[in-house]
């Protein structure tokens, strides 16, 4: 891809890698906090106790798993749509 | 605009959740070749990734609102919810395209 300049290439790759990792961590943290507020919001309704009751606990468990599956599915479709979009753009660019 | 973020290759560094669509920056910088300043290229990649993660997060929230909101009788996505999700994503992209086309036309017309 880059003729010559091997040293620069690897420095660039390192920077890129670092940037990607930071972004992914940030992305993960955002996903995590969204999940918590979503499941709290959807499941926790009873404030007569300071512990989650059985119903709430079940709900939180299902909410976590189900939302992970939802995100996974959205991710797959998103990647597909995005690939399609890029193909279109590449075709228009020619 | 979204050039190459989902280049379809699969190097996936550690903490990425299965939820994340990040698949490595496959085609990044492939087209303009190495003439571009690496720092500028890095900044462009960063911005692009920011945009895509942001879009993904918003999409997640929207499709959750449309397809799943507070239905936890089961931990599995139902057939209906899965289909809804697929359509939700497709339509989100369609709306994106429509809006950007209309917006382009509109601003072009206004410039004259």
CSV table of C-alpha atoms in Angstrom, one decimal:
chain,number,residue,atom,x,y,z
A,1,UNK,CA,0.0,0.0,0.0
A,2,UNK,CA,2.7,2.5,1.0
A,3,UNK,CA,5.8,2.2,-1.2
A,4,UNK,CA,8.8,2.2,1.1
A,5,UNK,CA,8.9,3.9,4.5
A,6,UNK,CA,8.4,0.8,6.5
A,7,UNK,CA,9.2,2.5,9.8
A,8,UNK,CA,6.6,5.2,9.2
A,9,UNK,CA,4.0,2.6,8.2
A,10,UNK,CA,4.4,0.7,11.4
A,11,UNK,CA,4.3,3.9,13.5
A,12,UNK,CA,1.1,4.8,11.7
A,13,UNK,CA,-0.3,1.3,12.3
A,14,UNK,CA,0.5,1.6,16.0
A,15,UNK,CA,-1.2,4.9,16.3
A,16,UNK,CA,-4.2,3.5,14.4
A,17,UNK,CA,-4.3,0.5,16.6
A,18,UNK,CA,-4.2,2.7,19.7
A,19,UNK,CA,-6.9,4.9,18.5
A,20,UNK,CA,-9.1,1.9,17.6
A,21,UNK,CA,-8.6,0.4,21.0
A,22,UNK,CA,-9.5,3.6,22.8
A,23,UNK,CA,-12.6,4.0,20.6
A,24,UNK,CA,-13.7,0.5,21.2
A,25,UNK,CA,-13.3,0.8,24.9
A,26,UNK,CA,-15.3,4.0,24.9
A,27,UNK,CA,-17.9,2.3,22.7
A,28,UNK,CA,-18.1,-0.6,25.1
A,29,UNK,CA,-18.5,1.7,28.1
A,30,UNK,CA,-21.3,3.6,26.4
A,31,UNK,CA,-23.0,0.3,25.5
A,32,UNK,CA,-22.7,-0.8,29.0
A,33,UNK,CA,-24.1,2.3,30.6
A,34,UNK,CA,-26.9,2.4,28.1
A,35,UNK,CA,-27.8,-1.2,29.0
A,36,UNK,CA,-27.8,-0.4,32.7
A,37,UNK,CA,-30.1,2.5,32.3
A,38,UNK,CA,-32.4,0.7,29.8
A,39,UNK,CA,-32.8,-2.3,32.1
A,40,UNK,CA,-33.2,-0.1,35.2
A,41,UNK,CA,-35.8,1.9,33.5
A,42,UNK,CA,-37.7,-1.0,32.1
A,43,UNK,CA,-37.5,-3.4,35.1
A,44,UNK,CA,-37.2,-1.5,38.3
A,45,UNK,CA,-40.6,-0.3,39.4
A,46,UNK,CA,-40.9,-1.1,43.1
A,47,UNK,CA,-39.3,1.1,45.7
A,48,UNK,CA,-40.7,-0.5,48.8
A,49,UNK,CA,-37.4,-2.3,49.3
A,50,UNK,CA,-33.8,-1.5,48.6
A,51,UNK,CA,-33.2,-4.9,47.0
A,52,UNK,CA,-34.4,-6.0,43.6
A,53,UNK,CA,-37.3,-8.4,44.0
A,54,UNK,CA,-37.6,-11.7,42.1
A,55,UNK,CA,-39.6,-10.2,39.4
A,56,UNK,CA,-37.3,-7.4,38.8
A,57,UNK,CA,-34.3,-9.6,38.9
A,58,UNK,CA,-35.7,-11.9,36.3
A,59,UNK,CA,-36.6,-8.9,34.2
A,60,UNK,CA,-33.1,-7.5,34.5
A,61,UNK,CA,-31.5,-10.8,33.4
A,62,UNK,CA,-33.8,-11.1,30.4
A,63,UNK,CA,-33.3,-7.5,29.6
A,64,UNK,CA,-29.5,-7.8,29.6
A,65,UNK,CA,-29.5,-10.9,27.4
A,66,UNK,CA,-32.2,-9.8,25.0
A,67,UNK,CA,-30.6,-6.4,24.5
A,68,UNK,CA,-27.3,-7.9,23.8
A,69,UNK,CA,-28.9,-10.1,21.2
A,70,UNK,CA,-30.7,-7.1,19.8
A,71,UNK,CA,-27.4,-5.1,19.6
A,72,UNK,CA,-25.7,-8.0,17.9
A,73,UNK,CA,-28.4,-8.3,15.3
A,74,UNK,CA,-28.4,-4.5,14.7
A,75,UNK,CA,-24.6,-4.7,14.3
A,76,UNK,CA,-24.9,-7.4,11.6
A,77,UNK,CA,-27.5,-5.5,9.6
A,78,UNK,CA,-25.7,-2.3,10.1
A,79,UNK,CA,-22.5,-3.8,8.7
A,80,UNK,CA,-24.4,-5.1,5.7
A,81,UNK,CA,-26.2,-1.8,5.0
A,82,UNK,CA,-22.9,0.1,5.4
A,83,UNK,CA,-21.2,-2.2,3.0
A,84,UNK,CA,-24.0,-1.7,0.5
A,85,UNK,CA,-23.7,2.1,0.9
A,86,UNK,CA,-20.0,2.0,0.3
A,87,UNK,CA,-20.4,-0.1,-2.8
A,88,UNK,CA,-22.9,2.5,-4.1
A,89,UNK,CA,-20.5,5.3,-3.3
A,90,UNK,CA,-17.6,3.6,-5.0
A,91,UNK,CA,-19.8,3.1,-8.1
A,92,UNK,CA,-20.8,6.7,-8.2
A,93,UNK,CA,-17.2,7.8,-7.7
A,94,UNK,CA,-16.1,6.1,-10.9
B,1,UNK,CA,-18.1,9.4,3.6
B,2,UNK,CA,-18.1,6.1,5.3
B,3,UNK,CA,-15.3,4.9,3.2
B,4,UNK,CA,-14.0,1.7,4.4
B,5,UNK,CA,-14.8,1.6,8.1
B,6,UNK,CA,-16.5,-1.7,7.6
B,7,UNK,CA,-14.1,-3.0,5.1
B,8,UNK,CA,-15.3,-6.4,6.0
B,9,UNK,CA,-12.0,-7.7,7.5
B,10,UNK,CA,-12.1,-9.2,10.9
B,11,UNK,CA,-9.2,-8.2,13.1
B,12,UNK,CA,-11.1,-7.3,16.3
B,13,UNK,CA,-9.1,-6.0,19.2
B,14,UNK,CA,-10.0,-7.1,22.7
B,15,UNK,CA,-12.6,-5.1,24.6
B,16,UNK,CA,-15.1,-4.8,21.8
B,17,UNK,CA,-18.5,-6.2,22.8
B,18,UNK,CA,-20.3,-8.5,20.5
B,19,UNK,CA,-22.6,-5.6,20.2
B,20,UNK,CA,-20.0,-3.5,18.5
B,21,UNK,CA,-20.1,-3.4,14.7
B,22,UNK,CA,-16.4,-2.5,14.6
B,23,UNK,CA,-14.7,-4.8,12.2
B,24,UNK,CA,-11.4,-3.2,11.8
B,25,UNK,CA,-10.5,-0.4,9.5
B,26,UNK,CA,-10.2,-2.5,6.4
B,27,UNK,CA,-10.0,-0.2,3.4
B,28,UNK,CA,-9.1,2.9,5.3
B,29,UNK,CA,-6.8,5.1,3.3
B,30,UNK,CA,-6.8,2.6,0.6
B,31,UNK,CA,-8.0,4.9,-2.2
B,32,UNK,CA,-6.0,8.1,-1.9
B,33,UNK,CA,-2.9,6.0,-1.3
B,34,UNK,CA,0.0,7.0,0.8
B,35,UNK,CA,0.4,10.5,-0.3
B,36,UNK,CA,-1.9,11.8,2.4
B,37,UNK,CA,-0.2,13.0,5.6
B,38,UNK,CA,-0.4,10.1,8.1
B,39,UNK,CA,-1.6,12.4,10.9
B,40,UNK,CA,-4.3,13.8,8.7
B,41,UNK,CA,-5.2,10.3,7.7
B,42,UNK,CA,-5.4,9.2,11.3
B,43,UNK,CA,-7.5,12.2,12.2
B,44,UNK,CA,-9.8,11.4,9.3
B,45,UNK,CA,-10.1,7.8,10.4
B,46,UNK,CA,-10.8,8.9,13.9
B,47,UNK,CA,-13.5,11.2,12.9
B,48,UNK,CA,-15.1,8.7,10.6
B,49,UNK,CA,-15.1,6.1,13.3
B,50,UNK,CA,-16.6,8.5,15.7
B,51,UNK,CA,-19.4,9.2,13.3
B,52,UNK,CA,-20.1,5.5,12.6
B,53,UNK,CA,-20.1,4.6,16.3
B,54,UNK,CA,-22.4,7.5,17.0
B,55,UNK,CA,-24.7,6.5,14.2
B,56,UNK,CA,-24.7,2.9,15.5
B,57,UNK,CA,-25.5,4.0,19.1
B,58,UNK,CA,-28.4,6.1,17.8
B,59,UNK,CA,-29.7,3.3,15.6
B,60,UNK,CA,-29.5,0.9,18.6
B,61,UNK,CA,-31.7,3.3,20.7
B,62,UNK,CA,-34.2,3.9,17.9
B,63,UNK,CA,-34.7,0.2,17.0
B,64,UNK,CA,-35.0,-0.7,20.6
B,65,UNK,CA,-37.7,1.9,21.0
B,66,UNK,CA,-39.5,0.7,17.8
B,67,UNK,CA,-39.1,-3.1,18.2
B,68,UNK,CA,-38.4,-4.2,21.7
B,69,UNK,CA,-39.4,-1.6,24.3
B,70,UNK,CA,-40.1,-3.3,27.7
B,71,UNK,CA,-40.9,-6.7,26.4
B,72,UNK,CA,-39.1,-9.2,28.6
B,73,UNK,CA,-41.3,-12.3,28.8
B,74,UNK,CA,-38.4,-14.2,27.4
B,75,UNK,CA,-34.6,-13.6,26.9
B,76,UNK,CA,-34.8,-14.5,23.2
B,77,UNK,CA,-35.7,-12.1,20.4
B,78,UNK,CA,-39.0,-13.3,19.0
B,79,UNK,CA,-39.4,-13.8,15.3
B,80,UNK,CA,-41.4,-10.6,15.0
B,81,UNK,CA,-38.8,-8.6,16.9
B,82,UNK,CA,-36.0,-10.0,14.8
B,83,UNK,CA,-37.8,-9.1,11.6
B,84,UNK,CA,-38.7,-5.7,13.0
B,85,UNK,CA,-35.1,-5.1,13.8
B,86,UNK,CA,-33.9,-6.0,10.3
B,87,UNK,CA,-36.4,-3.7,8.8
B,88,UNK,CA,-35.7,-1.0,11.3
B,89,UNK,CA,-32.0,-0.9,10.3
B,90,UNK,CA,-32.8,-1.0,6.6
B,91,UNK,CA,-35.3,1.8,6.8
B,92,UNK,CA,-33.0,3.9,8.9
B,93,UNK,CA,-30.4,3.7,6.2
B,94,UNK,CA,-33.1,4.5,3.6
B,95,UNK,CA,-34.2,7.5,5.5
B,96,UNK,CA,-30.6,8.6,5.7
B,97,UNK,CA,-30.2,8.4,2.0
B,98,UNK,CA,-33.4,10.2,1.3
B,99,UNK,CA,-32.6,13.0,3.7
B,100,UNK,CA,-29.1,13.5,2.4
B,101,UNK,CA,-30.4,13.6,-1.2
B,102,UNK,CA,-33.1,16.0,-0.4
B,103,UNK,CA,-30.8,18.1,1.6
B,104,UNK,CA,-28.3,18.2,-1.1
B,105,UNK,CA,-30.9,19.3,-3.7
B,106,UNK,CA,-32.3,21.8,-1.3
B,107,UNK,CA,-29.0,23.5,-0.5
B,108,UNK,CA,-28.0,23.4,-4.2
B,109,UNK,CA,-31.3,25.2,-5.2
B,110,UNK,CA,-30.7,27.8,-2.4
B,111,UNK,CA,-27.3,28.6,-3.6
B,112,UNK,CA,-28.5,29.8,-7.0
